[in-house]
Coordinates of C-alpha atoms in Angstrom, one line a residue:
M1 CA 17.5 25.7 -15.1
N2 CA 16.9 25.2 -18.9
R3 CA 16.3 21.5 -18.7
A4 CA 13.8 19.2 -17.1
P5 CA 14.8 18.2 -13.5
R6 CA 15.9 14.6 -13.2
V7 CA 14.6 12.3 -10.5
L8 CA 15.7 8.8 -9.7
Y9 CA 12.8 6.9 -8.1
L10 CA 13.7 3.7 -6.2
A11 CA 10.5 1.6 -6.1
F12 CA 11.1 -2.1 -6.0
F13 CA 7.3 -2.9 -6.2
F14 CA 6.1 -1.3 -9.4
P15 CA 3.8 -2.5 -12.2
P16 CA 3.2 -5.2 -13.2
S17 CA 3.5 -6.3 -9.5
R18 CA 0.1 -6.5 -7.9
A19 CA 1.3 -5.7 -4.4
S20 CA -0.9 -3.2 -2.6
G21 CA 2.1 -0.8 -2.3
V22 CA 2.3 -0.4 -6.1
F23 CA -0.3 2.3 -6.4
R24 CA 1.5 5.0 -4.3
P25 CA 4.8 4.9 -6.3
L26 CA 3.0 4.6 -9.6
A27 CA 0.8 7.6 -8.9
T28 CA 3.8 9.6 -7.7
A29 CA 6.0 8.8 -10.6
N30 CA 3.2 9.6 -13.0
F31 CA 2.6 12.9 -11.3
L32 CA 6.2 13.9 -11.5
A33 CA 6.3 13.1 -15.2
D34 CA 3.2 15.2 -15.8
A35 CA 4.8 18.0 -13.8
G36 CA 7.8 18.1 -16.2
W37 CA 10.3 15.9 -14.4
E38 CA 12.4 13.4 -16.3
V39 CA 11.7 10.3 -14.2
T40 CA 13.7 7.1 -14.1
V41 CA 12.3 4.3 -11.9
H42 CA 14.4 1.4 -10.6
A43 CA 12.0 -1.4 -9.9
G44 CA 12.3 -5.1 -9.1
P45 CA 13.2 -7.6 -11.9
L46 CA 10.2 -8.9 -13.8
E47 CA 11.0 -12.5 -13.2
Y48 CA 10.8 -11.9 -9.4
F49 CA 7.1 -11.0 -9.8
T50 CA 6.2 -13.5 -12.6
D51 CA 8.2 -16.6 -11.7
F52 CA 9.0 -16.3 -7.9
L53 CA 5.9 -14.5 -6.5
G54 CA 3.5 -15.4 -9.3
S55 CA 1.9 -12.0 -8.4
V56 CA 1.3 -9.7 -11.4
D57 CA -1.5 -7.6 -12.9
P58 CA -0.4 -7.0 -16.5
S59 CA -3.1 -4.3 -16.9
M60 CA -1.2 -2.1 -14.5
L61 CA 1.6 -1.7 -17.1
T62 CA -0.7 0.5 -19.3
R63 CA -1.0 2.9 -16.4
I64 CA 2.7 3.9 -16.4
D65 CA 3.2 7.3 -18.1
P66 CA 5.1 6.5 -21.3
R67 CA 7.6 9.3 -20.5
I68 CA 8.9 7.3 -17.5
R69 CA 11.9 5.1 -18.0
V70 CA 11.7 1.9 -16.0
L71 CA 14.9 0.0 -15.3
R72 CA 15.0 -3.3 -13.4
P73 CA 18.3 -4.0 -11.7
Q74 CA 18.8 -7.6 -10.8
L75 CA 18.8 -9.3 -7.4
R76 CA 19.4 -12.8 -6.2
L77 CA 17.3 -14.2 -3.3
P78 CA 18.2 -17.5 -1.8
G79 CA 14.6 -18.6 -2.1
T80 CA 14.6 -18.0 -5.9
V81 CA 17.2 -20.6 -6.6
D82 CA 15.1 -23.8 -7.1
D83 CA 17.7 -26.2 -8.5
I84 CA 20.0 -27.7 -5.9
R85 CA 22.7 -27.9 -8.6
D86 CA 22.8 -24.1 -8.5
Y87 CA 23.5 -24.0 -4.7
N88 CA 26.9 -23.3 -3.4
I89 CA 28.7 -26.1 -1.7
V90 CA 27.9 -25.0 1.9
R91 CA 24.2 -24.5 1.2
A92 CA 23.9 -27.8 -0.7
H93 CA 25.6 -30.0 1.9
L94 CA 25.2 -28.1 5.2
P95 CA 21.8 -26.3 5.0
T96 CA 21.6 -25.7 8.7
V97 CA 25.0 -24.0 8.8
W98 CA 24.0 -22.0 5.7
N99 CA 20.8 -20.7 7.3
K100 CA 22.6 -19.8 10.6
A101 CA 25.3 -18.0 8.7
R102 CA 22.8 -16.0 6.8
A103 CA 21.1 -15.0 10.0
V104 CA 24.4 -13.8 11.5
L105 CA 25.3 -11.8 8.4
A106 CA 21.8 -10.2 8.3
A107 CA 22.2 -9.1 11.9
R108 CA 25.6 -7.6 11.2
G109 CA 25.2 -6.3 7.7
F110 CA 22.2 -4.9 5.8
P111 CA 19.4 -6.9 7.4
E112 CA 17.1 -7.6 4.4
Q113 CA 16.9 -10.3 1.8
Y114 CA 16.7 -7.7 -1.0
R115 CA 20.2 -6.5 -0.2
S116 CA 21.7 -7.9 -3.4
W117 CA 19.6 -5.3 -5.3
I118 CA 21.6 -2.4 -3.8
P119 CA 24.9 -2.8 -5.7
N120 CA 23.0 -3.3 -9.0
V121 CA 20.9 -0.2 -8.4
L122 CA 24.1 1.8 -7.6
R123 CA 26.0 0.5 -10.6
T124 CA 23.2 1.5 -13.0
A125 CA 22.4 4.8 -11.3
L126 CA 26.0 6.0 -11.1
R127 CA 26.5 5.2 -14.7
D128 CA 23.5 7.4 -15.6
H129 CA 24.5 10.1 -13.2
L130 CA 28.0 10.5 -14.8
R131 CA 26.4 11.0 -18.1
R132 CA 23.6 13.3 -17.0
P133 CA 23.3 14.1 -13.3
Y134 CA 20.2 13.4 -11.2
D135 CA 18.8 16.3 -9.2
L136 CA 16.9 14.2 -6.7
V137 CA 16.4 10.6 -5.4
V138 CA 13.1 9.4 -4.0
A139 CA 13.1 6.0 -2.4
T140 CA 10.0 4.2 -1.2
G141 CA 10.0 1.2 1.2
N142 CA 9.5 -1.6 1.5
P143 CA 11.8 -3.1 0.7
F144 CA 14.2 -0.9 2.6
A145 CA 17.1 -1.8 0.4
A146 CA 15.8 1.2 -1.5
F147 CA 16.6 3.4 1.5
A148 CA 20.1 2.0 1.7
A149 CA 20.6 2.6 -2.0
A150 CA 19.4 6.2 -1.8
W151 CA 21.7 6.8 1.2
A152 CA 24.7 5.3 -0.6
F153 CA 24.0 7.2 -3.8
G154 CA 23.4 10.5 -2.0
T155 CA 26.6 10.0 0.0
M156 CA 28.7 9.3 -3.1
T157 CA 27.2 12.0 -5.4
R158 CA 25.8 14.6 -2.8
T159 CA 22.4 14.3 -4.5
P160 CA 19.6 15.0 -2.0
Y161 CA 17.3 12.1 -1.3
V162 CA 13.8 11.7 0.2
L163 CA 12.6 8.6 2.0
D164 CA 8.9 7.5 1.7
Y165 CA 7.8 5.1 4.4
R166 CA 4.9 3.3 2.6
D167 CA 5.4 0.7 5.4
A168 CA 7.3 0.7 8.7
W169 CA 10.8 -0.8 8.7
T170 CA 11.7 -1.6 12.3
F171 CA 8.2 -1.4 13.7
H172 CA 5.4 -3.9 13.0
Q173 CA 2.4 -1.7 12.5
F174 CA -0.1 -4.5 12.7
L175 CA 1.3 -6.1 15.9
E176 CA 2.4 -2.7 17.3
E177 CA 5.8 -4.0 18.4
V178 CA 9.4 -3.6 17.3
R179 CA 10.7 -6.1 14.8
Y180 CA 14.3 -6.4 16.0
P181 CA 16.2 -6.8 19.3
P182 CA 18.5 -4.1 20.6
G183 CA 21.8 -4.0 18.8
H184 CA 20.4 -5.4 15.6
S185 CA 21.9 -3.8 12.5
A186 CA 18.5 -2.7 11.3
W187 CA 18.4 0.1 13.9
R188 CA 21.8 1.3 12.8
W189 CA 20.8 1.3 9.2
E190 CA 17.6 3.1 9.8
R191 CA 19.2 5.8 11.9
R192 CA 21.9 6.3 9.2
T193 CA 19.5 6.6 6.3
L194 CA 17.2 9.0 8.2
A195 CA 20.1 11.2 9.3
G196 CA 21.0 12.0 5.7
A197 CA 17.5 12.4 4.2
A198 CA 16.2 15.8 3.1
E199 CA 12.6 14.7 3.8
I200 CA 11.1 11.7 5.5
E201 CA 7.5 10.8 4.6
F202 CA 4.9 8.7 6.4
V203 CA 1.4 7.7 5.3
N204 CA -0.2 8.7 8.6
Q205 CA 0.5 10.8 11.8
A206 CA 0.6 7.8 14.1
L207 CA 3.6 6.3 12.2
L208 CA 5.3 9.7 12.1
D209 CA 4.9 10.1 15.8
W210 CA 6.4 6.7 16.6
H211 CA 9.4 7.4 14.4
A212 CA 9.8 10.9 15.8
R213 CA 10.1 9.5 19.3
R214 CA 12.6 6.9 18.2
Y215 CA 14.7 9.3 16.1
P216 CA 14.2 12.8 17.6
Q217 CA 17.3 14.1 15.7
S218 CA 15.5 13.5 12.4
A219 CA 12.0 14.5 13.6
A220 CA 12.1 18.0 12.1
R221 CA 12.3 16.6 8.6
M222 CA 9.4 14.2 9.0
T223 CA 6.0 14.9 7.4
V224 CA 2.8 13.1 6.5
V225 CA 2.0 12.4 2.8
P226 CA -1.3 10.5 2.8
N227 CA -2.3 8.0 0.1
G228 CA -4.8 9.5 -2.3
F229 CA -7.0 8.6 -5.2
D230 CA -7.3 9.5 -8.9
P231 CA -10.8 11.0 -9.6
A232 CA -10.8 9.6 -13.1
D233 CA -10.7 6.0 -11.6
V234 CA -13.8 6.4 -9.5
P235 CA -17.4 6.8 -10.7
A236 CA -19.7 9.3 -8.9
I237 CA -22.6 7.1 -7.8
T238 CA -25.9 9.1 -8.0
A239 CA -28.7 6.6 -7.9
P240 CA -29.8 5.1 -4.5
P241 CA -30.6 1.4 -4.3
A242 CA -34.1 0.5 -5.5
P243 CA -36.5 0.2 -2.5
D244 CA -37.4 -3.4 -3.4
A245 CA -33.9 -4.6 -4.4
P246 CA -31.6 -6.6 -2.2
L247 CA -28.8 -4.4 -0.7
R248 CA -25.4 -5.1 -2.2
F249 CA -22.4 -4.9 0.2
V250 CA -19.0 -4.9 -1.5
Y251 CA -15.4 -5.3 -0.4
L252 CA -12.6 -4.5 -2.8
G253 CA -9.1 -5.3 -1.8
T254 CA -6.7 -8.1 -0.8
V255 CA -8.0 -10.5 1.9
T256 CA -5.2 -11.3 4.4
E257 CA -4.8 -13.8 7.2
T258 CA -4.8 -11.0 9.9
M259 CA -8.2 -9.5 9.0
P260 CA -11.2 -10.1 11.3
I261 CA -12.6 -12.8 8.9
E262 CA -14.6 -15.0 11.3
E263 CA -16.0 -12.0 13.1
L264 CA -17.3 -10.5 9.9
M265 CA -18.7 -13.8 8.6
T266 CA -20.6 -14.4 11.9
A267 CA -21.9 -10.8 11.9
W268 CA -23.1 -11.3 8.3
R269 CA -25.0 -14.4 9.0
R270 CA -26.8 -12.5 11.8
L271 CA -27.5 -9.6 9.6
R272 CA -29.3 -11.8 7.1
R273 CA -31.8 -12.7 9.8
Q274 CA -32.7 -9.0 10.2
P275 CA -35.9 -7.6 8.5
G276 CA -35.0 -6.1 5.2
F277 CA -31.7 -7.9 4.9
E278 CA -32.8 -11.4 4.2
D279 CA -31.6 -11.2 0.6
A280 CA -28.6 -8.9 1.1
T281 CA -25.4 -9.9 -0.7
F282 CA -21.8 -9.5 0.2
T283 CA -19.4 -9.7 -2.7
I284 CA -15.6 -9.9 -2.1
Y285 CA -13.4 -8.7 -4.9
G286 CA -9.6 -9.0 -4.8
H287 CA -6.8 -11.5 -4.3
L288 CA -6.6 -13.9 -1.4
G289 CA -3.3 -13.2 0.3
F290 CA -0.1 -12.3 -1.4
R291 CA 1.2 -15.8 -2.1
P292 CA -0.3 -18.7 -4.1
W293 CA -0.4 -20.9 -1.1
S294 CA -2.6 -18.4 0.8
V295 CA -5.6 -18.9 -1.5
D296 CA -7.1 -22.2 -0.3
P297 CA -6.9 -21.5 3.5
L298 CA -8.4 -18.0 3.1
L299 CA -11.2 -19.2 0.7
A300 CA -12.2 -21.8 3.4
R301 CA -12.6 -19.0 5.9
I302 CA -14.8 -16.6 3.9
S303 CA -18.0 -18.7 3.6
D304 CA -18.0 -18.4 -0.2
G305 CA -21.4 -19.4 -1.6
V306 CA -23.2 -19.3 1.8
D307 CA -25.8 -16.7 3.0
G308 CA -25.3 -14.4 0.1
V309 CA -21.5 -14.3 0.4
R310 CA -19.6 -14.5 -2.9
Y311 CA -15.9 -14.4 -3.7
A312 CA -15.7 -12.8 -7.1
G313 CA -11.9 -13.0 -7.5
P314 CA -9.4 -10.3 -8.5
V315 CA -10.3 -7.3 -10.5
A316 CA -8.2 -5.5 -13.1
K317 CA -7.7 -1.8 -12.3
A318 CA -9.6 -0.9 -15.5
A319 CA -12.7 -2.7 -14.1
V320 CA -12.7 -1.2 -10.7
A321 CA -15.3 1.5 -11.6
D322 CA -17.8 -1.2 -12.6
V323 CA -17.4 -2.8 -9.2
Y324 CA -18.3 0.4 -7.5
R325 CA -21.3 0.9 -9.7
D326 CA -22.7 -2.4 -8.6
A327 CA -22.4 -1.6 -4.9
D328 CA -24.8 0.0 -2.3
V329 CA -22.5 -0.1 0.7
L330 CA -18.7 -0.4 0.7
V331 CA -17.1 -2.5 3.5
L332 CA -13.8 -1.2 4.7
W333 CA -12.4 -4.5 6.1
L334 CA -8.9 -4.1 7.5
P335 CA -6.4 -5.7 9.8
G336 CA -4.3 -4.0 12.4
G337 CA -4.7 -1.1 14.8
R338 CA -3.9 2.6 15.1
Y339 CA -0.9 2.6 12.8
V340 CA -2.7 1.2 9.7
T341 CA -3.9 3.3 6.9
S342 CA -5.6 1.7 3.8
G343 CA -5.0 3.2 0.4
K344 CA -8.5 1.9 -0.5
V345 CA -10.3 4.2 1.9
F346 CA -9.6 7.3 -0.3
E347 CA -11.1 5.6 -3.4
Y348 CA -14.1 4.4 -1.3
M349 CA -14.8 7.9 -0.2
A350 CA -14.6 9.3 -3.7
T351 CA -17.6 7.2 -4.8
G352 CA -19.9 9.0 -2.3
L353 CA -21.3 5.6 -1.2
P354 CA -21.9 4.7 2.4
I355 CA -18.9 3.1 4.0
V356 CA -19.0 0.6 6.9
S357 CA -15.8 0.1 8.9
V358 CA -14.9 -3.4 10.0
H359 CA -11.6 -2.9 11.7
H360 CA -10.0 -1.8 15.0
P361 CA -11.8 1.3 16.1
E362 CA -8.6 3.3 16.6
I363 CA -7.1 2.5 13.2
A364 CA -5.4 5.4 11.5
A365 CA -7.9 5.2 8.6
S366 CA -10.5 6.5 11.0
D367 CA -8.8 9.9 11.0
V368 CA -9.3 10.1 7.2
L369 CA -13.0 9.1 7.5
A370 CA -13.8 11.6 10.2
G371 CA -16.2 14.0 8.7
Y372 CA -17.3 11.7 5.9
P373 CA -21.1 12.0 6.0
A374 CA -21.9 8.4 5.1
W375 CA -19.6 6.6 7.4
T376 CA -20.7 3.9 9.9
R377 CA -18.1 2.2 12.2
T378 CA -18.3 -0.8 14.5
A379 CA -17.8 0.0 18.2
T380 CA -15.8 -3.2 18.6
L381 CA -14.8 -6.3 16.6
E382 CA -17.4 -8.4 18.4
P383 CA -19.9 -9.9 15.8
A384 CA -22.9 -8.2 17.5
D385 CA -21.3 -4.8 17.0
I386 CA -20.2 -5.5 13.5
M387 CA -23.8 -6.7 12.7
A388 CA -25.2 -3.5 14.1
A389 CA -22.8 -1.4 11.9
L390 CA -23.7 -3.4 8.8
R391 CA -27.4 -2.9 9.5
D392 CA -27.1 0.8 10.1
S393 CA -25.0 1.3 6.9
G394 CA -27.6 -0.6 4.9
R395 CA -30.4 1.6 6.2
A396 CA -28.3 4.7 5.5
A397 CA -27.8 3.6 1.9
R398 CA -31.6 3.5 1.3
A399 CA -32.1 6.9 3.0
M400 CA -29.1 8.7 1.4
T401 CA -29.9 11.9 -0.6
D402 CA -28.2 13.5 -3.5
P403 CA -26.9 16.4 -1.4
Q404 CA -25.4 13.9 1.1
R405 CA -23.7 12.0 -1.8
Q406 CA -22.3 15.3 -3.1
A407 CA -21.0 16.3 0.4
A408 CA -19.4 12.9 0.7
R409 CA -17.5 13.3 -2.5
E410 CA -16.5 16.8 -1.6
H411 CA -15.0 15.5 1.6
A412 CA -13.0 13.0 -0.5
M413 CA -11.5 15.6 -2.8
Q414 CA -9.1 16.9 -0.2
Y415 CA -7.3 13.5 -0.8
S416 CA -7.2 13.6 -4.6
R417 CA -3.7 13.0 -6.0
A418 CA -3.5 16.6 -7.2
A419 CA -4.4 18.0 -3.7
I420 CA -1.8 15.8 -2.0
L421 CA 1.0 15.7 -4.6
G422 CA 0.8 19.3 -5.9
P423 CA 2.4 20.8 -2.7
W424 CA 4.7 17.8 -2.4
E425 CA 6.1 18.3 -5.9
Q426 CA 6.8 21.9 -5.1
R427 CA 8.8 20.8 -2.0
M428 CA 10.7 18.3 -4.2
R429 CA 11.7 21.2 -6.5
R430 CA 13.0 23.2 -3.5
I431 CA 14.9 20.2 -2.2
A432 CA 16.5 19.5 -5.6
G433 CA 17.2 23.2 -6.1
V434 CA 15.5 23.3 -9.5

């Protein structure tokens, strides 16, 4: 081939969205562009993030490789129409009937509120394809309208497509239960999209295993592509905390309703009564929830301003390195169980700092941390066990040597973007035949 291979990347959540799922498609699109691909991203419309969700980080826009073309096909969600004068007659006068009808249509048709994005993606992508054909489609979910669009485009054009499960579709990985009853159209759509995919990717082995059991006919094409980190974003911490300085515990990430908040706050208060921890601080960086109305209830739960706890607010990606430089121990504070992998764990490891896990002991992130020489985990989510883990990690921070820090960073390097995406990009070339 004497031209750059062309990839259509369907990633609804893309900068400037501040959703946690943005980092994986952003890094992947940038990697493909750097590897010589001509990358076109179809993302969600800007006004959805700015006006409806109110959830943006403008600094993330500067991280998009300038060689990437970003298009934003429109969608129309019922919840985004605020003026009743814009409602159709049924919705305006019979809202109960309207809502029931929507539920029935969702159960029979494509069962996702983002479905209006699909025809607009296809219209734009097919127009491009007729001018200059795409060699490959990569779709990341959620939303899973991206999967349906990839399947439809692949069916119409015979272009191979790859599905990337950033989250699960029909399985609730936090509650560990299925999302839909038998016979729901979601099962049919998932089976259909998986059947045609050239590769099906998951962020951890537990999610792959669940889907392989559910869809054995597609299991041979399933693989794990972990989240990773960009070494340039993470400083290598070399100096241990000063012997007479208060220990600084730091959490960086979104605080959500399902995290063990009260358990950690209780454990923290107990830790501050331990010798050597009376002046320890716990600083929380990041957003409170994913919606504006989540902020006040979550703020009330995190004991801001009490016993050394401080909520410092969201941090632009460009300032993350400074957060790590001001930490002695990183708190990996997560919801969910064995199917949950945090993208933040890879970045945490790259610092070489001690990490204390405050999450379900069997969480998938534990598989990544196994072998990290500066990891302390709680035995259970009881406050007494969390307090013991916090105490042990603080002591480890004071005792950590330079060789131990170096060993910790070396463990992390197996999860660098280059280590993960290099082999992946070669597979994409084989799938695309370029």
